[in-house]
PDB file of C-alpha atoms in Angstrom:
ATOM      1  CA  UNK L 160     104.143 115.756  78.436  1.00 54.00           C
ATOM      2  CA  UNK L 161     106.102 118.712  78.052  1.00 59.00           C
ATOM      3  CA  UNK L 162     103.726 120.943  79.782  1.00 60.00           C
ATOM      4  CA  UNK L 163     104.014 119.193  83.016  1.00 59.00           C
ATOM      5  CA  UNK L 164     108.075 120.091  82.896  1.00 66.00           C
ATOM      6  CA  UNK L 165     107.555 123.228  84.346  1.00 64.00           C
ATOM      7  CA  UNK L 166     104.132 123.058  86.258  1.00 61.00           C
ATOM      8  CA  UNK L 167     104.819 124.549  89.193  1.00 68.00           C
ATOM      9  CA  UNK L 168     101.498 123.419  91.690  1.00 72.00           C
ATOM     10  CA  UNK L 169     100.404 122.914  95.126  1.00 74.00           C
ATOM     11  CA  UNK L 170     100.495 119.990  96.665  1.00 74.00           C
ATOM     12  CA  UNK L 171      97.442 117.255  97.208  1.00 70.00           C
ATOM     13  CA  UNK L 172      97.351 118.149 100.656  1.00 73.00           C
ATOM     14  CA  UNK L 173      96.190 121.577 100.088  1.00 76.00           C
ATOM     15  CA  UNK L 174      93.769 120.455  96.818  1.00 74.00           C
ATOM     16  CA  UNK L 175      89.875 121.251  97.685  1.00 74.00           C
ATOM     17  CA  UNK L 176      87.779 119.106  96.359  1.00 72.00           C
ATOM     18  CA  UNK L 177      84.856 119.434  98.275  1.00 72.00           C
ATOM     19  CA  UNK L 178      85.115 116.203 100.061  1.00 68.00           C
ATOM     20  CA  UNK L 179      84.828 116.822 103.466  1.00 69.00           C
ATOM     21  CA  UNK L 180      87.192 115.445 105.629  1.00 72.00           C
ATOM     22  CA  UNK L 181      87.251 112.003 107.336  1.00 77.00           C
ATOM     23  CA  UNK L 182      84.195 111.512 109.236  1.00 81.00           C
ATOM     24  CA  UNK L 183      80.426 110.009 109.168  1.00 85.00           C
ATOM     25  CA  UNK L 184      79.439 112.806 106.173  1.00 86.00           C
ATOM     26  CA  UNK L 185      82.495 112.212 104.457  1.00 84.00           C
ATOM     27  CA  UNK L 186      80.769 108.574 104.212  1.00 86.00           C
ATOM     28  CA  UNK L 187      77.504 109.502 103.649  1.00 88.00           C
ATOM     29  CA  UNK L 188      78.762 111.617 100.629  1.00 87.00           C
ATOM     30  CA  UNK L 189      81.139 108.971  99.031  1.00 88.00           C
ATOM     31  CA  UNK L 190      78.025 106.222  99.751  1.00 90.00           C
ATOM     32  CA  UNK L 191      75.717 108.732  97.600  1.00 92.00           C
ATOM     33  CA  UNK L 192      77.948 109.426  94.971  1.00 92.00           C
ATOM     34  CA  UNK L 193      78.571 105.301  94.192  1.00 93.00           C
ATOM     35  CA  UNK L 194      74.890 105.483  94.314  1.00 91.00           C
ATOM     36  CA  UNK L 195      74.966 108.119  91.318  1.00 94.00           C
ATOM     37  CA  UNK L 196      77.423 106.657  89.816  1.00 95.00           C
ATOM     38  CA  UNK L 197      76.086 102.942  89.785  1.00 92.00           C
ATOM     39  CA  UNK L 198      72.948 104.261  88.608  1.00 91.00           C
ATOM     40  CA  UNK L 199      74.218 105.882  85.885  1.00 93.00           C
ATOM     41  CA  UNK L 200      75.999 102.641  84.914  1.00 93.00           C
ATOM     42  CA  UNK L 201      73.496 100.217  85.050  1.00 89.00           C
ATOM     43  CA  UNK L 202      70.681 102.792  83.393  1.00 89.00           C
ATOM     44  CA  UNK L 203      72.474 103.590  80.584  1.00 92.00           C
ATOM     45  CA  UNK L 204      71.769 103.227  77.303  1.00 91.00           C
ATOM     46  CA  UNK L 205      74.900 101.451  75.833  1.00 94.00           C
ATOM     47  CA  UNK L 206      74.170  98.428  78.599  1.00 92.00           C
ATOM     48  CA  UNK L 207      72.626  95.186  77.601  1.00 94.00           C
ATOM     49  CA  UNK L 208      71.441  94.923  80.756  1.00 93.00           C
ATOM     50  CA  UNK L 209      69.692  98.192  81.476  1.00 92.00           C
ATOM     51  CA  UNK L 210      66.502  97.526  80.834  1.00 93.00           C
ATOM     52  CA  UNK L 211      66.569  94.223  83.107  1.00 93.00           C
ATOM     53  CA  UNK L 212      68.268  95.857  85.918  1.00 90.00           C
ATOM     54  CA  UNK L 213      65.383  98.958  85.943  1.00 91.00           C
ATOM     55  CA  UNK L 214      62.606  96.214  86.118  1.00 94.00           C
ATOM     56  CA  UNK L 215      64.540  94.869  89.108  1.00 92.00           C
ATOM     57  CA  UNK L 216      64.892  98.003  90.355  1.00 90.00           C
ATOM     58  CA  UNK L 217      60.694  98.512  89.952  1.00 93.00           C
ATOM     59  CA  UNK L 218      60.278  95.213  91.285  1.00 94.00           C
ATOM     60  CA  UNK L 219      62.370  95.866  94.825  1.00 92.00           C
ATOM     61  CA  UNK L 220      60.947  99.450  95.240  1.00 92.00           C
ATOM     62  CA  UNK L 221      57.559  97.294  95.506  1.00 94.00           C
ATOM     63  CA  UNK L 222      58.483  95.306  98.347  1.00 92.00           C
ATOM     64  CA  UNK L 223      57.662  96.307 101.743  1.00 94.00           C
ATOM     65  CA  UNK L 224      60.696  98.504 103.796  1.00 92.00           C
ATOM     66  CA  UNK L 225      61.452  95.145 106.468  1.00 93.00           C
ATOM     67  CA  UNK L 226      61.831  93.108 103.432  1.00 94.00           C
ATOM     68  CA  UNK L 227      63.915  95.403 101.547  1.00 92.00           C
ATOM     69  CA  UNK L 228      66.224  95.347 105.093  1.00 93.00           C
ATOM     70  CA  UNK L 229      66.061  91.803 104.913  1.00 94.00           C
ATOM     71  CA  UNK L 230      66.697  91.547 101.095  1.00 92.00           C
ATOM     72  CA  UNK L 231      69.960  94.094 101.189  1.00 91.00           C
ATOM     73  CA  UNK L 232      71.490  92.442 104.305  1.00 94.00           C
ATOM     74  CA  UNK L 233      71.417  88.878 103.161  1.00 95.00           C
ATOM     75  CA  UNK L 234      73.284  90.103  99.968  1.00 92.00           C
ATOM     76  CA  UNK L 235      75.959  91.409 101.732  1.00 92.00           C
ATOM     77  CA  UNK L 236      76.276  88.703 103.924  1.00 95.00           C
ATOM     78  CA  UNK L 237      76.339  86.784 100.522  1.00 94.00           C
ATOM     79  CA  UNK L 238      79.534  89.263  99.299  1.00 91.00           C
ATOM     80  CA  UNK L 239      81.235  88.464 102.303  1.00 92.00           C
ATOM     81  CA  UNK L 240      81.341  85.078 102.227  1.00 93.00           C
ATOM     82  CA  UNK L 241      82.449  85.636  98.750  1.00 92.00           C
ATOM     83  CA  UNK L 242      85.135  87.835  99.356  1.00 91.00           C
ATOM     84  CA  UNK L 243      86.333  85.196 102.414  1.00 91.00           C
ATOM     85  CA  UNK L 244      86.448  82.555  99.805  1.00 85.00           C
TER      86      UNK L 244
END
């Protein structure tokens, strides 16, 4: 770690990162990108799983849009409990 002796930088304050600040898009983006990146993870090749979790996937994008509603907020009310237990 010699190389980071004498790196002279900027602090994380002034870092861009193209995450906009602290606000309703600031969610939106970080929401999309766990999207992207839970995708990726439960798609990929290397997991057991994958091909289960894209039949599930098929399976939900079948069911009608008040269902789906229905369907998402029941499991969170499920992680919730979860997470108060």
């Amino acid at each position: 770690m010699h190389h980071m002796e004498s790196y002279i930088g900027q602090t994380a304050t002034t870092w861009d990162c193209g995450v906009v600040t602290e606000s309703k898009l600031q969610c939106d983006m970080l929401r999309r990108l766990r999207f992207k990146f839970a995708t990726k993870i439960l798609l990929h090749e290397l997991n057991v799983h994958a091909q289960k979790m894209l039949e599930l996937a098929k399976e939900f994008d079948k069911v009608y849009a008040r269902e789906k509603l229905s369907i998402v907020v029941e499991a969170v009310k499920k992680r919730d409990q979860r997470e108060r237990s």
